[in-house]
Amino acid sequence: MIRLFFIIIFLLTGKSAFSQYYFVERGRIIFERKVNTHAILPEVIGESGIVAKEEFVTFFQKYKADHPQFWIDSFQLIFNHDSTLYKPAGSITPFLHGIGVPMADRNQVLADLSSFQYFAEKNAYNEQKVIRDTLTKIRWKLTDEIREIAGFECRRANALINDSVYIVAFYTDAIKTKGGPELFNGLPGMILGVAIPHYHISYFATRFEALSKSEKMTTPNFLFQKSKIKQIDYFNEMLSYLQEKNLDSPWMKVFIRL
């Protein structure tokens, strides 16, 4: 009788109601990472000196004519009860459509949520760096706002990262794994959406796929690389390089720390 009741509820109200009652233990989530390049280029490129100030207006007009407004790439997050593996889903568009120095644009992150440890491979001016560190505990503030994402009913939460960067996230408690894209974590369920409004960066789930018990999370090759560094060392190395190129804008500092 109870089973029949839930079947009726599902048929009447669709996927969102289903996700409230059915708890997912393993699966694959496809995320779309989107950056509004028209909004960030005046800061990232315009103040760098790469393009002369008197030529920037012409450069920017040509960029808008030749490139789409949004830099969009797909990533997949494979998860089980206490682990997540985040990596590109297919090819990655050249960094900022090829006009910037490649930095952290094709991240891979393996997170052990039970120990709060993670391994990450990040791009650094066309070289790969492997990071081993502890997940940052984010202080989230839950709200009453609800939004449907990839068929799941999600609740909004807000937080500050890196001391001052405001972020908005949406999570579902239908997936108990407390992870998310990149290094975002710590909500009462899976994070299916993240927006960093001031920096025009967002990650939102577009599709969910259930995995069978026989399908296992593959171990990424970078895990076996001997040379590993801390996140702060990676950040400082990248920052030093960007300063040499006069590309150390606030946007770049945020992006390479995600």
GROMACS .gro file of C-alpha atoms in nm:
model
  258
    1MET     CA    1   0.000   0.000   0.000
    2ILE     CA    2   0.282   0.243   0.090
    3ARG     CA    3   0.465   0.154  -0.230
    4LEU     CA    4   0.151   0.220  -0.431
    5PHE     CA    5   0.117   0.559  -0.259
    6PHE     CA    6   0.467   0.669  -0.370
    7ILE     CA    7   0.407   0.546  -0.725
    8ILE     CA    8   0.091   0.758  -0.743
    9ILE     CA    9   0.274   1.064  -0.604
   10PHE     CA   10   0.549   1.021  -0.865
   11LEU     CA   11   0.302   0.992  -1.151
   12LEU     CA   12   0.115   1.302  -1.037
   13THR     CA   13   0.408   1.531  -0.963
   14GLY     CA   14   0.700   1.409  -1.173
   15LYS     CA   15   1.074   1.384  -1.111
   16SER     CA   16   1.104   1.643  -0.836
   17ALA     CA   17   0.868   1.456  -0.605
   18PHE     CA   18   1.049   1.133  -0.689
   19SER     CA   19   1.383   1.281  -0.589
   20GLN     CA   20   1.245   1.372  -0.247
   21TYR     CA   21   1.175   1.007  -0.162
   22TYR     CA   22   1.437   0.812  -0.358
   23PHE     CA   23   1.792   0.844  -0.222
   24VAL     CA   24   2.071   0.803  -0.476
   25GLU     CA   25   2.389   0.628  -0.360
   26ARG     CA   26   2.601   0.635  -0.675
   27GLY     CA   27   2.589   0.801  -1.011
   28ARG     CA   28   2.729   1.041  -1.267
   29ILE     CA   29   2.636   1.409  -1.290
   30ILE     CA   30   2.715   1.620  -1.595
   31PHE     CA   31   2.795   1.984  -1.511
   32GLU     CA   32   2.814   2.282  -1.741
   33ARG     CA   33   3.078   2.536  -1.645
   34LYS     CA   34   2.995   2.879  -1.784
   35VAL     CA   35   3.200   3.201  -1.776
   36ASN     CA   36   3.069   3.531  -1.914
   37THR     CA   37   3.378   3.643  -2.104
   38HIS     CA   38   3.218   3.968  -2.220
   39ALA     CA   39   3.188   4.068  -1.855
   40ILE     CA   40   3.537   3.969  -1.738
   41LEU     CA   41   3.763   4.059  -2.033
   42PRO     CA   42   3.787   4.433  -1.955
   43GLU     CA   43   3.940   4.333  -1.619
   44VAL     CA   44   4.139   4.024  -1.719
   45ILE     CA   45   4.283   4.152  -2.048
   46GLY     CA   46   4.204   4.523  -2.053
   47GLU     CA   47   4.415   4.601  -1.747
   48SER     CA   48   4.700   4.362  -1.829
   49GLY     CA   49   4.882   4.566  -2.090
   50ILE     CA   50   4.866   4.274  -2.335
   51VAL     CA   51   4.653   4.501  -2.549
   52ALA     CA   52   4.738   4.872  -2.551
   53LYS     CA   53   4.473   5.082  -2.376
   54GLU     CA   54   4.405   5.286  -2.688
   55GLU     CA   55   4.348   4.964  -2.884
   56PHE     CA   56   4.137   4.776  -2.632
   57VAL     CA   57   3.797   4.904  -2.750
   58THR     CA   58   3.871   4.780  -3.103
   59PHE     CA   59   4.011   4.452  -2.967
   60PHE     CA   60   3.704   4.396  -2.750
   61GLN     CA   61   3.461   4.469  -3.034
   62LYS     CA   62   3.641   4.218  -3.254
   63TYR     CA   63   3.643   3.961  -2.974
   64LYS     CA   64   3.265   3.994  -2.930
   65ALA     CA   65   3.215   3.959  -3.304
   66ASP     CA   66   3.437   3.649  -3.331
   67HIS     CA   67   3.356   3.460  -3.009
   68PRO     CA   68   3.042   3.361  -2.818
   69GLN     CA   69   2.967   3.555  -2.501
   70PHE     CA   70   3.001   3.251  -2.277
   71TRP     CA   71   3.298   3.021  -2.237
   72ILE     CA   72   3.123   2.688  -2.179
   73ASP     CA   73   3.265   2.343  -2.102
   74SER     CA   74   3.125   2.016  -1.967
   75PHE     CA   75   3.251   1.822  -1.667
   76GLN     CA   76   3.136   1.500  -1.507
   77LEU     CA   77   3.118   1.415  -1.138
   78ILE     CA   78   3.120   1.043  -1.060
   79PHE     CA   79   3.029   0.967  -0.700
   80ASN     CA   80   2.957   0.697  -0.446
   81HIS     CA   81   2.875   0.718  -0.077
   82ASP     CA   82   3.188   0.905   0.036
   83SER     CA   83   3.399   0.977  -0.273
   84THR     CA   84   3.374   1.196  -0.581
   85LEU     CA   85   3.577   1.221  -0.901
   86TYR     CA   86   3.535   1.542  -1.101
   87LYS     CA   87   3.689   1.564  -1.448
   88PRO     CA   88   3.628   1.704  -1.798
   89ALA     CA   89   3.357   1.537  -2.003
   90GLY     CA   90   3.508   1.551  -2.350
   91SER     CA   91   3.733   1.818  -2.499
   92ILE     CA   92   3.789   2.153  -2.329
   93THR     CA   93   3.761   2.489  -2.504
   94PRO     CA   94   4.096   2.680  -2.507
   95PHE     CA   95   4.129   2.902  -2.201
   96LEU     CA   96   3.906   3.209  -2.243
   97HIS     CA   97   3.867   3.107  -2.607
   98GLY     CA   98   4.244   3.104  -2.650
   99ILE     CA   99   4.328   3.461  -2.552
  100GLY     CA  100   4.453   3.393  -2.198
  101VAL     CA  101   4.730   3.194  -2.031
  102PRO     CA  102   4.598   2.839  -1.959
  103MET     CA  103   4.532   2.812  -1.586
  104ALA     CA  104   4.318   2.557  -1.397
  105ASP     CA  105   4.084   2.527  -1.693
  106ARG     CA  106   4.067   2.146  -1.705
  107ASN     CA  107   4.078   2.051  -1.338
  108GLN     CA  108   4.040   1.695  -1.215
  109VAL     CA  109   3.957   1.642  -0.847
  110LEU     CA  110   3.938   1.317  -0.650
  111ALA     CA  111   3.785   1.380  -0.306
  112ASP     CA  112   3.757   1.146  -0.008
  113LEU     CA  113   3.473   1.306   0.186
  114SER     CA  114   3.514   1.076   0.485
  115SER     CA  115   3.869   1.196   0.552
  116PHE     CA  116   3.827   1.544   0.397
  117GLN     CA  117   4.131   1.480   0.178
  118TYR     CA  118   4.159   1.543  -0.194
  119PHE     CA  119   4.395   1.505  -0.488
  120ALA     CA  120   4.369   1.742  -0.783
  121GLU     CA  121   4.538   1.783  -1.117
  122LYS     CA  122   4.541   2.143  -1.240
  123ASN     CA  123   4.667   2.302  -1.557
  124ALA     CA  124   4.943   2.560  -1.516
  125TYR     CA  125   5.059   2.740  -1.833
  126ASN     CA  126   5.029   2.408  -2.025
  127GLU     CA  127   5.195   2.201  -1.751
  128GLN     CA  128   5.013   1.975  -1.508
  129LYS     CA  129   5.046   2.017  -1.132
  130VAL     CA  130   4.919   1.759  -0.882
  131ILE     CA  131   4.788   1.881  -0.548
  132ARG     CA  132   4.729   1.684  -0.230
  133ASP     CA  133   4.554   1.871   0.049
  134THR     CA  134   4.264   1.896   0.291
  135LEU     CA  135   3.919   2.011   0.179
  136THR     CA  136   3.829   2.357   0.303
  137LYS     CA  137   3.530   2.362   0.537
  138ILE     CA  138   3.288   2.616   0.396
  139ARG     CA  139   3.052   2.799   0.633
  140TRP     CA  140   2.719   2.770   0.458
  141LYS     CA  141   2.403   2.959   0.544
  142LEU     CA  142   2.088   2.773   0.434
  143THR     CA  143   1.791   2.962   0.287
  144ASP     CA  144   1.430   2.872   0.208
  145GLU     CA  145   1.468   2.917  -0.169
  146ILE     CA  146   1.397   2.603  -0.373
  147ARG     CA  147   1.496   2.536  -0.734
  148GLU     CA  148   1.478   2.233  -0.960
  149ILE     CA  149   1.809   2.128  -1.119
  150ALA     CA  150   1.855   1.820  -1.340
  151GLY     CA  151   1.528   1.676  -1.208
  152PHE     CA  152   1.613   1.722  -0.839
  153GLU     CA  153   1.454   1.962  -0.593
  154CYS     CA  154   1.740   2.172  -0.458
  155ARG     CA  155   1.770   2.414  -0.169
  156ARG     CA  156   1.980   2.729  -0.181
  157ALA     CA  157   2.274   2.805   0.047
  158ASN     CA  158   2.509   3.105   0.055
  159ALA     CA  159   2.869   3.137   0.172
  160LEU     CA  160   3.193   3.329   0.149
  161ILE     CA  161   3.508   3.156   0.023
  162ASN     CA  162   3.864   3.288   0.025
  163ASP     CA  163   3.748   3.529   0.299
  164SER     CA  164   3.548   3.759   0.072
  165VAL     CA  165   3.415   3.583  -0.241
  166TYR     CA  166   3.035   3.546  -0.226
  167ILE     CA  167   2.896   3.222  -0.369
  168VAL     CA  168   2.549   3.073  -0.411
  169ALA     CA  169   2.494   2.697  -0.415
  170PHE     CA  170   2.199   2.463  -0.461
  171TYR     CA  171   2.203   2.113  -0.315
  172THR     CA  172   1.974   1.813  -0.304
  173ASP     CA  173   1.939   1.583  -0.005
  174ALA     CA  174   1.815   1.310  -0.240
  175ILE     CA  175   2.188   1.248  -0.300
  176LYS     CA  176   2.350   1.207   0.040
  177THR     CA  177   2.708   1.242  -0.084
  178LYS     CA  178   2.820   1.582   0.050
  179GLY     CA  179   3.029   1.684  -0.250
  180GLY     CA  180   3.000   1.895  -0.560
  181PRO     CA  181   3.190   2.033  -0.860
  182GLU     CA  182   3.554   2.136  -0.814
  183LEU     CA  183   3.625   2.156  -0.437
  184PHE     CA  184   3.278   2.267  -0.325
  185ASN     CA  185   3.149   2.052  -0.038
  186GLY     CA  186   2.993   2.048   0.305
  187LEU     CA  187   2.619   2.084   0.246
  188PRO     CA  188   2.365   1.820   0.362
  189GLY     CA  189   2.364   1.661   0.016
  190MET     CA  190   2.510   1.684  -0.333
  191ILE     CA  191   2.571   2.033  -0.472
  192LEU     CA  192   2.412   2.055  -0.818
  193GLY     CA  193   2.460   2.426  -0.880
  194VAL     CA  194   2.717   2.692  -0.791
  195ALA     CA  195   2.724   3.056  -0.896
  196ILE     CA  196   2.995   3.312  -0.821
  197PRO     CA  197   2.801   3.623  -0.928
  198HIS     CA  198   3.068   3.893  -0.901
  199TYR     CA  199   3.314   3.685  -1.105
  200HIS     CA  200   3.060   3.562  -1.362
  201ILE     CA  201   3.138   3.191  -1.312
  202SER     CA  202   2.880   2.917  -1.268
  203TYR     CA  203   2.855   2.538  -1.251
  204PHE     CA  204   2.514   2.376  -1.296
  205ALA     CA  205   2.415   2.013  -1.340
  206THR     CA  206   2.244   1.938  -1.670
  207ARG     CA  207   2.202   1.561  -1.643
  208PHE     CA  208   2.210   1.276  -1.391
  209GLU     CA  209   2.286   0.913  -1.471
  210ALA     CA  210   2.248   0.628  -1.222
  211LEU     CA  211   2.536   0.378  -1.201
  212SER     CA  212   2.496   0.010  -1.128
  213LYS     CA  213   2.676  -0.153  -0.835
  214SER     CA  214   2.911  -0.323  -1.080
  215GLU     CA  215   3.034   0.010  -1.221
  216LYS     CA  216   3.329   0.133  -1.018
  217MET     CA  217   3.500   0.470  -0.999
  218THR     CA  218   3.829   0.442  -1.189
  219THR     CA  219   4.145   0.565  -1.020
  220PRO     CA  220   4.288   0.866  -1.210
  221ASN     CA  221   4.647   0.836  -1.329
  222PHE     CA  222   4.758   1.159  -1.160
  223LEU     CA  223   4.707   0.993  -0.822
  224PHE     CA  224   5.026   0.793  -0.883
  225GLN     CA  225   5.242   1.091  -0.970
  226LYS     CA  226   5.520   1.121  -0.712
  227SER     CA  227   5.551   1.499  -0.711
  228LYS     CA  228   5.259   1.654  -0.521
  229ILE     CA  229   5.223   2.000  -0.372
  230LYS     CA  230   4.987   2.184  -0.137
  231GLN     CA  231   4.710   2.407  -0.270
  232ILE     CA  232   4.875   2.719  -0.124
  233ASP     CA  233   5.202   2.634  -0.301
  234TYR     CA  234   5.020   2.590  -0.630
  235PHE     CA  235   4.841   2.922  -0.581
  236ASN     CA  236   5.162   3.109  -0.494
  237GLU     CA  237   5.347   2.962  -0.792
  238MET     CA  238   5.065   3.057  -1.027
  239LEU     CA  239   5.030   3.402  -0.873
  240SER     CA  240   5.401   3.470  -0.918
  241TYR     CA  241   5.380   3.369  -1.283
  242LEU     CA  242   5.069   3.582  -1.341
  243GLN     CA  243   5.232   3.883  -1.177
  244GLU     CA  244   5.524   3.853  -1.419
  245LYS     CA  245   5.274   3.863  -1.706
  246ASN     CA  246   5.067   4.140  -1.543
  247LEU     CA  247   4.767   3.906  -1.542
  248ASP     CA  248   4.709   3.882  -1.166
  249SER     CA  249   4.359   4.027  -1.177
  250PRO     CA  250   4.110   3.947  -0.897
  251TRP     CA  251   3.921   3.722  -1.142
  252MET     CA  252   4.230   3.512  -1.218
  253LYS     CA  253   4.309   3.480  -0.847
  254VAL     CA  254   3.962   3.341  -0.782
  255PHE     CA  255   3.959   3.108  -1.082
  256ILE     CA  256   4.292   2.937  -1.005
  257ARG     CA  257   4.179   2.866  -0.646
  258LEU     CA  258   3.857   2.685  -0.740
   0.00000   0.00000   0.00000
